[in-house]
Tab-separated table of C-alpha atoms in Angstrom:
chain	number	residue	atom	x	y	z
A	1	MET	CA	110.875	106.103	119.296
A	2	ASP	CA	114.153	105.245	117.531
A	3	GLU	CA	113.554	105.615	113.797
A	4	SER	CA	115.565	106.487	110.717
A	5	ARG	CA	114.922	107.085	107.014
A	6	ARG	CA	116.831	105.038	104.460
A	7	VAL	CA	116.898	104.504	100.697
A	8	VAL	CA	117.383	101.480	98.461
A	9	ARG	CA	117.852	101.732	94.698
A	10	ALA	CA	115.714	99.431	92.571
A	11	ASP	CA	117.019	97.638	89.486
A	12	ASP	CA	115.566	100.332	87.213
A	13	GLY	CA	117.226	103.153	89.141
A	14	VAL	CA	114.153	104.201	91.120
A	15	GLU	CA	114.965	105.194	94.699
A	16	ILE	CA	112.686	103.661	97.315
A	17	SER	CA	112.614	105.612	100.556
A	18	TYR	CA	111.494	103.981	103.787
A	19	VAL	CA	111.521	104.509	107.532
A	20	VAL	CA	112.798	101.892	109.961
A	21	VAL	CA	111.442	101.933	113.506
A	22	ARG	CA	113.876	99.878	115.539
A	23	GLY	CA	112.661	96.949	117.588
A	24	ALA	CA	112.547	93.180	117.749
A	25	GLU	CA	112.247	90.995	114.694
A	26	PRO	CA	110.420	89.513	112.893
A	27	ALA	CA	109.877	92.891	111.286
A	28	VAL	CA	106.515	94.294	110.276
A	29	VAL	CA	106.717	95.759	106.759
A	30	ILE	CA	103.836	98.142	106.024
A	31	LEU	CA	102.675	99.445	102.636
A	32	HIS	CA	100.418	102.500	102.286
A	33	GLY	CA	97.673	103.036	99.726
A	34	LEU	CA	97.413	105.186	96.609
A	35	ALA	CA	98.555	108.817	97.012
A	36	GLY	CA	99.756	108.113	100.543
A	37	SER	CA	103.118	107.502	102.142
A	38	GLY	CA	104.658	105.651	105.037
A	39	ARG	CA	104.231	108.753	107.193
A	40	GLU	CA	100.481	108.191	107.563
A	41	LEU	CA	101.232	104.798	109.160
A	42	LEU	CA	103.715	106.048	111.754
A	43	SER	CA	100.948	105.922	114.359
A	44	THR	CA	100.419	102.249	113.506
A	45	ALA	CA	104.163	101.614	113.839
A	46	HIS	CA	104.290	103.359	117.213
A	47	ALA	CA	101.321	101.318	118.440
A	48	LEU	CA	103.304	98.137	117.690
A	49	SER	CA	105.729	99.066	120.440
A	50	GLY	CA	108.815	96.884	120.708
A	51	ARG	CA	108.575	95.525	117.168
A	52	LYS	CA	110.803	96.461	114.263
A	53	VAL	CA	108.610	98.203	111.688
A	54	VAL	CA	109.531	99.206	108.134
A	55	LEU	CA	107.315	101.843	106.484
A	56	VAL	CA	107.844	101.857	102.733
A	57	ASP	CA	107.130	104.824	100.460
A	58	GLN	CA	106.096	102.951	97.332
A	59	ARG	CA	107.464	104.176	94.002
A	60	GLY	CA	105.902	107.453	92.925
A	61	HIS	CA	104.896	108.239	96.516
A	62	GLY	CA	106.295	110.039	99.537
A	63	GLN	CA	110.045	110.535	99.376
A	64	SER	CA	110.608	107.799	96.786
A	65	THR	CA	111.240	108.680	93.130
A	66	ARG	CA	108.246	110.781	92.091
A	67	LEU	CA	108.175	109.981	88.357
A	68	PRO	CA	109.073	106.313	87.855
A	69	PHE	CA	108.838	105.007	84.302
A	70	ASP	CA	107.647	101.560	85.380
A	71	THR	CA	104.376	101.573	87.336
A	72	SER	CA	103.538	97.898	86.832
A	73	ARG	CA	102.419	95.749	89.723
A	74	GLU	CA	105.570	93.682	89.245
A	75	ALA	CA	107.761	96.760	89.759
A	76	PHE	CA	106.012	97.534	93.051
A	77	VAL	CA	106.583	93.954	94.191
A	78	ARG	CA	110.278	94.070	93.282
A	79	ASP	CA	110.648	97.230	95.366
A	80	VAL	CA	109.194	95.542	98.431
A	81	VAL	CA	111.496	92.557	97.976
A	82	ALA	CA	114.493	94.906	97.692
A	83	VAL	CA	113.595	96.664	100.948
A	84	ILE	CA	113.061	93.390	102.787
A	85	ASP	CA	116.348	91.988	101.475
A	86	ARG	CA	118.137	95.097	102.731
A	87	GLU	CA	116.459	95.596	106.101
A	88	ALA	CA	114.938	92.508	107.637
A	89	SER	CA	115.508	88.911	108.576
A	90	VAL	CA	112.925	86.787	106.803
A	91	PRO	CA	110.160	85.891	106.991
A	92	VAL	CA	108.432	89.184	107.902
A	93	HIS	CA	104.913	90.242	108.771
A	94	LEU	CA	103.685	91.918	105.575
A	95	VAL	CA	100.935	94.514	106.000
A	96	GLY	CA	99.205	96.671	103.386
A	97	HIS	CA	96.317	99.070	102.979
A	98	SER	CA	94.262	99.338	99.767
A	99	MET	CA	96.720	99.461	96.836
A	100	GLY	CA	99.415	98.559	99.369
A	101	ALA	CA	97.367	95.517	100.366
A	102	HIS	CA	97.314	94.480	96.716
A	103	THR	CA	101.101	94.913	96.533
A	104	ALA	CA	101.536	92.928	99.752
A	105	MET	CA	99.323	90.110	98.477
A	106	LEU	CA	101.262	89.880	95.204
A	107	THR	CA	104.562	89.910	97.102
A	108	ALA	CA	103.455	87.073	99.375
A	109	ALA	CA	102.327	85.088	96.325
A	110	ALA	CA	105.542	85.664	94.373
A	111	ARG	CA	107.882	85.145	97.329
A	112	PRO	CA	106.249	82.904	99.938
A	113	ASP	CA	109.603	82.614	101.691
A	114	LEU	CA	109.404	86.281	102.676
A	115	ALA	CA	105.970	86.339	104.321
A	116	ARG	CA	105.475	85.001	107.830
A	117	THR	CA	101.973	86.476	107.856
A	118	LEU	CA	99.951	88.753	105.600
A	119	VAL	CA	97.580	91.510	106.752
A	120	LEU	CA	95.289	93.178	104.203
A	121	LEU	CA	93.318	96.269	105.249
A	122	GLU	CA	90.574	97.188	102.769
A	123	GLY	CA	92.160	95.117	100.021
A	124	GLY	CA	91.189	92.415	97.579
A	125	GLU	CA	92.098	90.540	94.426
A	126	GLY	CA	91.641	93.778	92.480
A	127	SER	CA	89.549	96.909	92.769
A	128	GLY	CA	88.345	99.969	90.942
A	129	SER	CA	87.163	100.636	87.408
A	130	CYS	CA	88.213	102.830	84.503
A	131	GLN	CA	85.518	105.321	85.453
A	132	GLU	CA	86.610	105.445	89.093
A	133	HIS	CA	90.253	105.833	88.115
A	134	ALA	CA	89.367	108.641	85.701
A	135	ALA	CA	87.497	110.394	88.501
A	136	LEU	CA	90.523	110.069	90.765
A	137	GLY	CA	92.719	111.584	88.092
A	138	LYS	CA	90.322	114.488	87.619
A	139	TYR	CA	90.299	115.105	91.370
A	140	PHE	CA	94.077	115.030	91.795
A	141	ARG	CA	94.550	117.325	88.792
A	142	SER	CA	92.104	119.798	90.312
A	143	TRP	CA	94.323	120.573	93.301
A	144	PRO	CA	95.405	124.239	93.003
A	145	VAL	CA	99.059	123.586	93.714
A	146	PRO	CA	101.232	124.940	95.029
A	147	PHE	CA	99.267	125.709	98.181
A	148	ALA	CA	100.406	128.895	99.884
A	149	ASP	CA	100.358	127.214	103.296
A	150	ARG	CA	98.651	124.391	105.174
A	151	THR	CA	95.656	126.566	105.974
A	152	ALA	CA	95.086	127.104	102.256
A	153	ALA	CA	95.481	123.374	101.666
A	154	ALA	CA	92.902	122.599	104.344
A	155	ALA	CA	90.494	125.135	102.867
A	156	PHE	CA	90.559	123.220	99.576
A	157	LEU	CA	91.025	119.622	100.697
A	158	GLY	CA	88.914	119.636	103.843
A	159	ASP	CA	89.488	118.439	107.386
A	160	GLY	CA	88.854	114.691	107.291
A	161	PRO	CA	91.434	112.161	108.510
A	162	LEU	CA	92.699	111.404	105.003
A	163	GLN	CA	92.862	115.075	104.089
A	164	ARG	CA	94.800	115.860	107.260
A	165	ALA	CA	97.271	113.110	106.374
A	166	TRP	CA	97.757	114.583	102.895
A	167	ILE	CA	98.249	118.065	104.348
A	168	ALA	CA	100.787	116.856	106.916
A	169	ASP	CA	102.762	115.187	104.114
A	170	LEU	CA	102.918	118.176	101.753
A	171	GLU	CA	106.402	119.001	100.518
A	172	GLU	CA	107.736	122.498	101.164
A	173	ARG	CA	109.335	124.181	98.148
A	174	ASP	CA	110.306	127.778	97.462
A	175	ASP	CA	106.968	128.479	95.764
A	176	GLY	CA	104.734	126.764	98.332
A	177	LEU	CA	103.460	123.323	99.303
A	178	HIS	CA	103.199	120.440	96.839
A	179	PRO	CA	101.752	116.919	97.158
A	180	ARG	CA	104.326	114.145	97.239
A	181	PHE	CA	102.850	112.491	94.159
A	182	ASP	CA	102.098	113.237	90.530
A	183	PRO	CA	98.473	112.766	89.362
A	184	GLU	CA	99.458	110.982	86.158
A	185	VAL	CA	101.700	108.557	88.032
A	186	MET	CA	98.863	107.856	90.463
A	187	ILE	CA	96.519	106.879	87.644
A	188	ALA	CA	99.198	104.790	85.943
A	189	SER	CA	99.867	103.052	89.269
A	190	ILE	CA	96.268	102.296	90.202
A	191	THR	CA	95.028	101.193	86.783
A	192	PRO	CA	96.657	97.705	86.933
A	193	VAL	CA	95.108	97.139	90.376
A	194	ALA	CA	91.719	96.766	88.672
A	195	ILE	CA	92.845	93.511	87.052
A	196	PRO	CA	91.693	90.592	89.248
A	197	ARG	CA	94.570	88.495	90.573
A	198	TRP	CA	92.707	85.420	91.757
A	199	GLN	CA	95.500	83.057	90.762
A	200	GLU	CA	98.073	84.937	92.825
A	201	TRP	CA	95.700	85.133	95.785
A	202	SER	CA	95.153	81.370	95.644
A	203	HIS	CA	98.930	80.868	95.853
A	204	VAL	CA	99.380	82.805	99.101
A	205	GLN	CA	100.497	80.372	101.780
A	206	ALA	CA	100.966	82.730	104.721
A	207	PRO	CA	98.281	82.977	107.407
A	208	THR	CA	96.308	86.049	106.386
A	209	LEU	CA	94.234	88.609	108.272
A	210	VAL	CA	91.697	90.376	106.060
A	211	VAL	CA	90.294	93.547	107.634
A	212	TYR	CA	87.340	95.480	106.270
A	213	ALA	CA	85.557	98.585	107.568
A	214	ASP	CA	81.765	98.735	107.531
A	215	GLY	CA	81.997	102.021	105.638
A	216	GLY	CA	84.705	100.841	103.265
A	217	MET	CA	84.728	100.484	99.493
A	218	PHE	CA	83.873	96.777	99.200
A	219	THR	CA	80.428	95.183	99.107
A	220	GLU	CA	79.555	92.292	101.388
A	221	GLU	CA	79.567	89.982	98.379
A	222	GLN	CA	83.077	91.111	97.417
A	223	LYS	CA	84.336	90.671	100.978
A	224	ASP	CA	82.844	87.188	101.299
A	225	ARG	CA	84.165	86.030	97.934
A	226	PHE	CA	87.696	87.260	98.568
A	227	ALA	CA	87.968	85.783	102.068
A	228	ALA	CA	86.526	82.465	100.872
A	229	HIS	CA	89.160	82.091	98.159
A	230	GLY	CA	92.115	82.374	100.547
A	231	SER	CA	93.811	79.299	101.968
A	232	ASP	CA	94.301	80.414	105.595
A	233	VAL	CA	92.202	83.524	106.223
A	234	THR	CA	90.984	85.233	109.362
A	235	ARG	CA	88.495	88.020	108.672
A	236	VAL	CA	87.751	90.972	110.944
A	237	ASP	CA	85.120	93.613	110.237
A	238	LEU	CA	85.511	97.006	111.888
A	239	ALA	CA	82.214	98.419	113.134
A	240	LYS	CA	83.309	101.937	112.355
A	241	GLY	CA	85.543	103.598	109.816
A	242	SER	CA	85.820	104.089	106.099
A	243	HIS	CA	88.214	102.844	103.463
A	244	ASP	CA	90.750	104.887	105.445
A	245	ALA	CA	90.177	102.864	108.612
A	246	ARG	CA	93.862	103.001	109.601
A	247	LEU	CA	93.083	106.678	110.268
A	248	ASP	CA	89.396	106.938	111.223
A	249	ALA	CA	88.999	103.603	113.050
A	250	PHE	CA	92.508	103.529	114.461
A	251	GLU	CA	91.853	101.812	117.807
A	252	GLN	CA	89.857	99.009	116.210
A	253	TRP	CA	92.505	98.591	113.508
A	254	ILE	CA	95.330	98.358	116.045
A	255	THR	CA	93.378	95.914	118.207
A	256	ALA	CA	92.807	93.579	115.242
A	257	LEU	CA	96.373	93.930	113.917
A	258	SER	CA	98.065	93.448	117.306
A	259	ALA	CA	95.978	90.409	118.235
A	260	PHE	CA	96.804	88.707	114.949
A	261	LEU	CA	100.535	89.445	115.108
A	262	ASN	CA	100.835	88.525	118.776
A	263	ALA	CA	99.351	85.111	118.059
A	264	ARG	CA	102.065	84.437	115.484
């Protein structure tokens, strides 16, 4: 697989790192969720064989600037636009998971000229609460970093698909292994996602695939309401998997994603 890592500098000086997997355009631009990075979606990129895929490390994540001052939703959108302007002929297939789905939706609403299609995995008009975000912050702060090695990280984090992705992405420093995110930046980044963005969602013009997992974070009522408010929505429900379905329901996710993209 021919791939390379590149960097674009945002207007506020933040460096956005991303991986380009070479292939045919239109490109597929993929955005990870909170506390993740493009690395966890490399398997998705490889499954889209023959297509150009761009995996973006959103600000504060992965190999992008770790401590950005601006963590607004608008800043995340501007970063995506900057990467697309640099790397792809438009329009592109815009794909996102969780917080990345929210970013993708806002990008498609703000710049309809950029989005050929939109794919939202475990996403919606907004999600989470102050209590849930506080719990996330408490959890991330509890990590005993640096970890001595990946075995020590696994002993604390566990051995689930998400935990394995975090462990694989740990950054090696002289004193041990560190996560590629800061807990305070994570909370600052996810807090605005709780604000419902119904108006933006209603403005999305691109054909949209909404994918939910049966064990995901959304209720049936939330799923129905979100899908019903879109203008051109195809909904797929994965019989297995959690909110992290791109990892623990991978084959079903790829089947749904590939079928949608191949039809367009």
